[in-house]
């Protein structure tokens, strides 16, 4: 039952407890006198017009997609890296090909003008 | 017996006494083990809180000196009590939740950022056997937990229902997500050369014990170290990559609406993350706790402090980058360079093998570890210099085109002016 991850779980609970105590303690100590003006959204003194919950620009999603490409690539690369010492040279060649395909997709996105921020 | 040995012995005696007390109270079993774990977890969290206070003071004082100011000097001698004064202030400050905010998301965000920041420390080896959990996927765990701050910042920016916060959240998505890629790609060579993702094993590879070569990875992979540091700074959102909370553009970005203790937790999360990046750099590239004479934990803290000093130095000297520069720098410079670097290291370390037994088993030329380090160092340097050369050439071409353009327009204007005069 006791694995290495037990400590991670324990640490999570401990951190939540510690930070929760800080938050609750502050909530007990501090004054609480809310007024309408205090609860307004801060906008350097201007009165807020409308809601801030707008749609993200499509470009962010494209960056997120390129990120997913490399992150999933990373999932394949790390097991390889751990086994690296016992692998022959041709395995390294195959993995180089894999990484070059990743690079190719990045270059494709670059050529398509996706990486241009405007 | 030196001072350090006395301290070590006292720590050991206190630790054994506490563990013994708990075992005698609860009996040997899973329960007492978990209680001991809880105490260890609280000690690590307490260390983070103390380190946070020390770091805020050090940073304010040193950045002040860099900028020719004095810094905090009122609370206590040289202002050393400033963090405590700040803490008291944070505790007693009134805290408001904007009426239009999403209450749950808004109030949970500071907790999430602080908890994820503290969770990183569960796997960091402070000394040979002083490590919370020696996970065999340590590096991956640190990167995964480190990206938890992205979620928290996103929550804060979205939940506040404030335009500045939302802009900060937008930038977060672009920046924190993007800079994780070079970070991942530059941890890869370290994992390849040490053959393990466990942070303890990575440190052990950089010590002289157990037949390891004892060369810190920064001497083998200087380019990886550099890119790791840059992307680490971007990941923690520190200057010059502090676009998520750019004071002069979007007031304070994602934490505009936060005050009191919630703001303090964001601040804590930021500094604890910065320390985590410093410690990770020390562990991955500087040999972690390895070092002569001084005890291991002092070495780790010294190395981490040195890295953090570099972070403060950068913060004190560099101006903030623009959003488009930030994105281009990552996707068009760091990522391609990292990929080329990874492939080169992969091939070179397989052709020039440091371990003669492995060379015999898998083929390749057996060389001494020092020779292998030199080869990798040179290849790293070549990649960096050629990348810089390509960028410089490109920039020169751009400047030439611009100059030509300017010349053309000037001639045209002269022509128009001449015509006007003739009429």
XYZ file of C-alpha atoms in Angstrom:
541
model
C 0.000 0.000 0.000
C 2.808 2.369 0.905
C 4.428 3.558 -2.303
C 6.525 6.541 -3.265
C 3.382 8.328 -4.281
C 1.937 8.110 -0.771
C 4.250 10.904 0.229
C 3.075 13.009 -2.725
C -0.530 12.567 -1.587
C 0.434 13.365 2.019
C 2.350 16.420 0.839
C -0.682 17.604 -1.116
C -2.935 17.281 1.941
C -0.325 19.010 4.135
C 0.069 21.884 1.655
C -3.704 22.335 1.354
C -4.000 22.300 5.157
C -1.200 24.823 5.651
C -2.453 27.229 3.002
C -6.039 26.710 4.100
C -5.097 27.615 7.668
C -3.419 30.778 6.391
C -6.525 31.724 4.393
C -8.979 30.950 7.207
C -6.781 32.667 9.806
C -6.615 35.781 7.681
C -10.389 35.609 7.186
C -10.866 35.584 10.974
C -8.385 38.393 11.654
C -9.189 40.888 8.941
C -11.921 43.520 8.996
C -14.905 42.877 6.754
C -16.777 45.990 5.700
C -17.803 45.518 2.081
C -19.487 48.375 0.290
C -20.804 48.718 -3.237
C -17.843 50.775 -4.379
C -15.334 48.291 -2.960
C -16.929 45.348 -4.706
C -16.786 46.964 -8.125
C -14.455 45.553 -10.745
C -11.179 47.461 -10.733
C -10.499 49.371 -13.911
C -8.251 52.281 -12.875
C -11.250 54.311 -11.707
C -13.386 53.914 -14.810
C -16.799 52.349 -14.540
C -16.721 48.898 -16.062
C -18.619 48.410 -19.279
C -19.844 44.917 -19.997
C -18.448 41.531 -19.099
C -14.848 40.326 -19.346
C -15.886 36.811 -20.310
C -15.176 37.010 -24.021
C -13.975 34.427 -26.489
C -10.258 33.725 -26.842
C -8.648 34.534 -30.160
C -8.319 31.532 -32.442
C -4.542 31.985 -32.542
C -4.200 30.840 -28.940
C -5.778 27.524 -29.829
C -3.287 27.009 -32.655
C -0.397 27.617 -30.272
C -2.024 25.202 -27.859
C -2.223 22.606 -30.636
C 1.482 22.977 -31.444
C 2.181 22.639 -27.734
C 0.169 19.412 -27.575
C 2.217 18.103 -30.494
C 5.455 18.533 -28.572
C 4.037 17.457 -25.240
C 2.775 14.170 -26.631
C 6.116 13.844 -28.394
C 7.732 14.281 -24.982
C 5.724 11.376 -23.607
C 7.341 9.154 -26.243
C 10.795 10.683 -25.836
C 11.217 10.266 -22.079
C 10.959 6.444 -21.978
C 13.453 6.373 -24.827
C 15.783 8.682 -22.898
C 15.699 6.410 -19.841
C 16.576 3.381 -21.969
C 19.116 5.340 -24.010
C 22.278 3.767 -22.551
C 21.338 0.223 -23.541
C 20.148 1.057 -27.060
C 22.161 0.496 -30.256
C 22.906 3.276 -32.712
C 20.106 2.449 -35.170
C 17.482 3.051 -32.415
C 18.947 6.519 -32.005
C 18.618 6.990 -35.773
C 14.942 6.020 -35.682
C 14.279 8.376 -32.769
C 16.109 11.153 -34.616
C 13.677 10.585 -37.479
C 10.771 10.862 -35.030
C 12.101 14.154 -33.640
C 12.747 15.433 -37.154
C 9.078 14.755 -38.007
C 8.160 16.907 -34.994
C 10.522 19.584 -36.264
C 8.959 19.229 -39.715
C 5.494 19.914 -38.343
C 6.821 22.970 -36.532
C 8.415 24.197 -39.773
C 5.111 23.544 -41.591
C 3.261 25.689 -39.036
C 5.974 28.321 -39.382
C 5.722 28.344 -43.180
C 1.922 28.621 -42.942
C 2.427 31.830 -40.948
C 0.842 30.448 -37.785
C 3.766 31.490 -35.595
C 3.487 35.132 -36.689
C 1.973 37.058 -33.778
C -0.114 40.019 -34.887
C 34.142 17.187 14.975
C 33.108 20.133 12.919
C 30.123 22.394 13.495
C 28.227 20.756 10.647
C 28.631 17.304 12.129
C 27.219 18.574 15.440
C 24.228 20.097 13.624
C 23.769 16.893 11.621
C 23.808 14.812 14.791
C 21.328 17.102 16.552
C 18.973 16.952 13.554
C 19.285 13.183 13.425
C 18.666 12.779 17.162
C 15.616 15.070 17.062
C 14.257 13.267 14.001
C 14.762 9.819 15.542
C 13.193 10.994 18.816
C 10.090 12.307 17.037
C 9.762 9.162 14.935
C 10.260 6.995 18.044
C 7.681 8.952 20.025
C 5.087 8.570 17.297
C 5.791 4.858 16.860
C 5.447 4.286 20.603
C 2.212 6.273 20.735
C 0.514 4.736 17.685
C 2.354 1.432 17.425
C 4.437 0.404 14.425
C 2.229 0.327 11.353
C 0.796 2.245 8.465
C -0.746 4.927 10.713
C 2.457 6.010 12.415
C 4.260 5.926 9.069
C 1.717 8.313 7.604
C 1.959 10.596 10.634
C 5.745 10.730 10.235
C 5.200 11.543 6.563
C 2.859 14.357 7.527
C 5.501 15.822 9.818
C 8.082 15.610 7.025
C 5.638 17.269 4.617
C 5.002 20.084 7.102
C 8.754 20.544 7.583
C 9.205 20.892 3.802
C 6.282 23.346 3.581
C 7.746 25.295 6.502
C 11.120 25.397 4.770
C 9.361 26.825 1.692
C 7.599 29.482 3.757
C 10.856 30.559 5.431
C 12.697 30.492 2.106
C 9.899 32.620 0.616
C 10.387 35.281 3.297
C 14.172 35.254 2.921
C 13.874 35.460 -0.873
C 11.489 38.436 -0.887
C 13.880 40.296 1.406
C 16.978 39.338 -0.594
C 15.349 40.201 -3.883
C 14.091 43.603 -2.735
C 17.465 44.457 -1.253
C 19.592 43.253 -4.176
C 17.390 44.616 -6.975
C 17.345 47.908 -5.058
C 21.156 47.947 -5.013
C 21.272 47.140 -8.743
C 18.953 50.068 -9.400
C 20.938 52.361 -7.091
C 18.324 52.468 -4.332
C 18.617 51.382 -0.694
C 15.617 49.080 -0.446
C 13.734 48.229 2.761
C 15.638 49.679 5.753
C 13.018 50.638 8.332
C 11.786 47.404 9.955
C 14.637 46.113 12.107
C 18.368 46.385 11.371
C 18.895 46.738 7.605
C 15.187 46.066 7.205
C 15.490 42.324 7.884
C 12.096 42.268 9.586
C 10.405 43.612 6.457
C 9.009 40.180 5.405
C 7.456 39.743 8.856
C 5.902 43.210 8.687
C 4.559 42.357 5.232
C 3.140 39.112 6.592
C 1.308 40.888 9.417
C -0.043 43.394 6.937
C -1.244 40.673 4.568
C -2.984 38.885 7.443
C -4.920 41.903 8.629
C -5.756 43.512 5.294
C -9.384 43.616 4.235
C -10.090 41.275 1.377
C -12.848 41.830 -1.147
C -14.346 39.546 -3.740
C -15.599 41.554 -6.728
C -19.379 41.351 -7.013
C -19.241 40.120 -10.600
C -16.503 37.495 -10.053
C -17.021 33.752 -10.231
C -16.691 33.154 -6.487
C -15.505 29.540 -6.517
C -12.932 29.902 -9.245
C -11.776 33.248 -7.888
C -11.256 32.012 -4.326
C -9.713 28.654 -5.226
C -7.035 30.053 -7.567
C -4.558 31.243 -4.862
C -4.855 27.919 -3.047
C -4.181 25.998 -6.259
C -1.078 28.016 -7.197
C 0.434 27.720 -3.698
C -0.264 23.986 -3.397
C 1.177 23.171 -6.819
C 4.247 25.269 -6.044
C 4.816 23.376 -2.786
C 4.190 19.964 -4.362
C 7.348 20.291 -6.469
C 9.429 19.962 -3.313
C 8.159 16.439 -2.636
C 10.813 14.989 -4.970
C 13.763 17.337 -4.496
C 16.792 15.622 -2.922
C 18.221 17.939 -0.263
C 20.897 15.431 0.805
C 21.703 11.799 -0.162
C 18.849 10.267 1.849
C 16.864 13.417 2.607
C 14.237 13.314 -0.107
C 10.480 13.298 0.321
C 9.759 10.709 -2.333
C 12.438 9.366 -4.649
C 10.039 8.952 -7.580
C 11.456 7.119 -10.570
C 9.741 9.679 -12.805
C 11.017 12.658 -10.781
C 11.831 14.956 -13.691
C 8.501 14.348 -15.400
C 6.724 14.907 -12.061
C 8.421 18.279 -11.557
C 7.483 19.433 -15.061
C 3.909 18.179 -14.674
C 3.388 19.811 -11.278
C 5.122 22.967 -12.485
C 2.506 23.392 -15.181
C -0.163 23.436 -12.457
C 0.512 27.148 -12.006
C -0.795 27.677 -15.549
C -4.176 26.351 -14.433
C -4.176 28.529 -11.317
C -3.294 31.690 -13.244
C -5.926 30.850 -15.828
C -8.480 30.398 -13.015
C -7.514 33.712 -11.425
C -7.622 35.608 -14.703
C -10.921 34.162 -15.802
C -12.628 34.103 -12.413
C -11.944 37.763 -11.592
C -14.152 38.922 -14.463
C -11.806 41.847 -15.000
C -10.431 42.927 -18.352
C -6.852 43.296 -17.133
C -6.981 39.901 -15.474
C -8.328 38.361 -18.634
C -5.519 39.900 -20.697
C -3.085 38.429 -18.187
C -4.747 35.042 -18.560
C -4.550 35.282 -22.360
C -0.844 35.939 -22.168
C -0.420 33.090 -19.713
C -1.850 30.625 -22.170
C 0.526 31.836 -24.835
C 3.617 32.090 -22.639
C 3.586 29.417 -19.942
C 2.288 26.782 -22.309
C 4.794 27.652 -25.013
C 7.901 27.762 -22.829
C 7.204 24.330 -21.443
C 8.334 22.856 -24.763
C 12.004 23.991 -24.653
C 12.093 23.065 -20.955
C 10.964 19.533 -21.753
C 13.340 19.206 -24.690
C 16.347 20.352 -22.677
C 15.754 18.074 -19.726
C 15.834 15.219 -22.238
C 19.649 15.177 -22.813
C 20.212 15.114 -19.046
C 17.898 12.130 -18.692
C 19.615 10.399 -21.616
C 23.104 10.866 -20.194
C 22.139 9.808 -16.687
C 19.825 7.018 -17.809
C 17.183 7.792 -15.205
C 14.424 10.287 -14.464
C 14.922 10.054 -10.704
C 16.440 13.271 -9.367
C 18.563 11.292 -6.886
C 20.077 9.223 -9.706
C 20.720 12.347 -11.765
C 22.624 13.898 -8.862
C 24.490 10.649 -8.211
C 25.672 10.612 -11.852
C 27.326 13.970 -11.195
C 29.181 12.812 -8.078
C 32.326 10.729 -7.932
C 30.661 7.875 -6.032
C 29.554 4.548 -7.587
C 31.800 4.811 -10.625
C 30.074 7.901 -11.995
C 32.186 10.469 -13.815
C 31.617 13.413 -11.470
C 31.285 15.973 -14.248
C 28.353 18.363 -13.689
C 26.047 18.380 -16.691
C 26.518 22.116 -17.238
C 30.010 21.301 -18.551
C 28.615 18.656 -20.900
C 25.427 20.453 -21.987
C 25.950 24.203 -21.567
C 23.357 25.047 -24.234
C 20.703 22.849 -22.614
C 21.460 24.502 -19.278
C 21.100 27.973 -20.796
C 17.788 27.191 -22.509
C 16.503 25.469 -19.368
C 17.274 28.582 -17.336
C 15.605 30.910 -19.869
C 12.476 28.778 -20.150
C 12.457 28.365 -16.372
C 12.370 32.137 -15.937
C 9.540 32.326 -18.474
C 7.674 29.493 -16.738
C 7.723 31.296 -13.397
C 6.666 34.524 -15.095
C 9.585 36.562 -13.819
C 11.100 39.611 -15.445
C 12.034 39.942 -18.350
C 9.171 37.555 -19.177
C 6.673 39.001 -16.683
C 4.042 39.759 -19.306
C 1.335 38.048 -17.295
C 1.574 40.696 -14.621
C 3.077 43.610 -16.494
C 2.417 46.518 -14.132
C 2.822 49.222 -16.732
C 0.514 47.620 -19.305
C -2.208 45.611 -17.590
C -1.787 46.896 -13.997
C -0.995 43.541 -12.395
C -2.432 41.095 -14.865
C -4.123 38.079 -13.391
C -3.982 39.247 -9.771
C -5.405 42.762 -10.124
C -8.437 41.914 -8.026
C -6.651 40.028 -5.275
C -5.689 41.563 -1.963
C -4.728 40.449 1.521
C -3.916 36.790 2.106
C -5.008 35.654 -1.358
C -2.512 38.020 -2.931
C 0.124 36.761 -0.480
C -0.499 33.201 -1.670
C 0.038 34.259 -5.290
C 3.250 35.946 -4.234
C 4.298 32.835 -2.339
C 3.514 30.643 -5.318
C 5.625 32.821 -7.579
C 8.661 32.833 -5.291
C 8.428 29.188 -4.351
C 8.270 28.368 -8.063
C 11.302 30.555 -8.728
C 13.186 28.718 -5.982
C 12.032 25.401 -7.447
C 13.469 26.389 -10.833
C 16.744 27.424 -9.162
C 16.927 24.148 -7.257
C 16.024 22.145 -10.361
C 18.773 23.903 -12.301
C 21.197 23.098 -9.480
C 20.076 19.459 -9.409
C 20.050 18.869 -13.152
C 23.102 20.830 -14.232
C 25.236 21.806 -11.228
C 25.409 18.492 -9.422
C 22.757 19.109 -6.742
C 23.999 18.325 -3.267
C 27.399 17.050 -4.441
C 30.391 18.987 -3.158
C 33.428 18.747 -0.875
C 33.849 19.766 2.804
C 30.447 21.386 3.417
C 27.411 19.158 4.143
C 25.183 18.289 1.144
C 22.152 20.455 1.967
C 24.378 23.533 2.324
C 25.814 22.810 -1.138
C 22.350 22.484 -2.665
C 21.187 25.728 -1.069
C 24.387 27.532 -2.094
C 23.996 26.413 -5.709
C 20.298 27.292 -5.739
C 21.098 30.688 -4.209
C 23.681 31.302 -6.919
C 21.115 30.518 -9.637
C 18.517 32.691 -7.920
C 21.050 35.526 -7.788
C 21.325 35.258 -11.576
C 17.516 35.483 -11.799
C 17.545 38.621 -9.622
C 20.347 40.081 -11.693
C 18.363 39.539 -14.904
C 15.304 41.073 -13.275
C 17.261 44.127 -12.232
C 18.853 44.739 -15.629
C 16.633 43.619 -18.496
C 13.565 45.425 -19.819
C 10.375 43.455 -20.450
C 10.061 41.781 -23.851
C 7.107 42.358 -26.186
C 4.482 39.649 -26.713
C 5.421 39.022 -30.346
C 9.125 38.931 -29.434
C 8.339 36.485 -26.658
C 6.490 34.125 -28.988
C 9.001 34.356 -31.823
C 11.892 33.853 -29.409
C 10.326 30.642 -28.165
C 8.904 29.016 -31.278
C 11.342 30.270 -33.899
C 14.565 30.220 -31.890
C 14.550 28.139 -28.709
C 12.477 25.187 -29.927
C 14.265 24.521 -33.255
C 17.629 25.020 -31.565
C 16.670 22.602 -28.780
C 15.561 19.966 -31.279
C 18.812 20.177 -33.233
C 20.729 20.070 -29.965
C 18.861 17.007 -28.702
C 19.513 15.092 -31.929
C 23.198 16.027 -31.917
C 23.679 15.015 -28.286
C 21.773 11.795 -28.917
C 23.979 10.776 -31.850
C 27.289 12.008 -30.438
C 26.857 10.360 -27.036
C 26.068 7.091 -28.837
C 29.086 7.307 -31.132
C 31.530 8.423 -28.423
C 30.634 6.217 -25.452
C 32.173 6.928 -22.040
C 31.520 3.461 -20.603
C 33.774 0.816 -22.244
C 31.343 -2.021 -21.390
C 28.477 -0.249 -23.154
C 30.736 0.577 -26.087
C 31.536 -3.118 -26.443
C 27.857 -4.096 -26.198
C 26.247 -1.515 -28.497
C 29.103 -0.398 -30.719
C 30.635 3.056 -30.778
C 34.041 4.432 -29.916
C 35.047 4.152 -26.267
C 36.443 7.438 -24.961
C 37.160 8.806 -21.501
C 34.309 10.677 -19.743
C 36.284 13.915 -19.940
C 36.719 13.475 -23.692
C 32.980 12.782 -24.113
C 32.155 15.892 -22.082
C 34.488 17.950 -24.271
C 32.878 16.628 -27.480
C 29.370 17.403 -26.201
C 30.489 20.834 -24.972
C 31.908 21.699 -28.382
C 28.807 20.439 -30.228
C 26.575 22.504 -27.914
C 28.687 25.552 -28.554
C 28.584 24.994 -32.331
C 24.766 24.723 -32.275
C 24.434 27.931 -30.238
C 26.902 29.907 -32.352
C 25.425 28.780 -35.666
C 21.886 29.573 -34.455
C 23.026 33.038 -33.385
C 24.804 33.410 -36.730
C 21.644 32.550 -38.686
C 19.608 35.029 -36.645
C 22.256 37.739 -37.105
C 22.348 37.166 -40.871
C 18.570 37.272 -41.078
C 18.478 40.484 -39.043
C 21.114 42.063 -41.288
C 19.070 41.203 -44.378
C 15.966 42.681 -42.758
C 17.873 45.859 -41.968
C 19.187 46.083 -45.546
C 15.670 45.674 -46.966
C 14.410 48.333 -44.564
C 17.234 50.707 -45.480
C 16.551 50.203 -49.199
C 12.887 50.845 -48.602
C 13.680 54.026 -46.714
C 15.999 55.177 -49.502
C 13.324 54.552 -52.128
C 10.701 56.451 -50.174
C 13.072 59.343 -49.570
C 13.830 59.593 -53.301
C 10.134 59.545 -54.084
C 9.471 62.314 -51.553
C 12.260 64.398 -53.059
C 10.713 63.936 -56.479
C 7.293 65.036 -55.232
C 8.825 68.027 -53.482
C 10.796 69.000 -56.585
C 7.643 68.833 -58.687
C 5.792 71.011 -56.189
C 8.576 73.578 -56.282
C 8.607 73.573 -60.117
C 4.911 74.291 -60.179
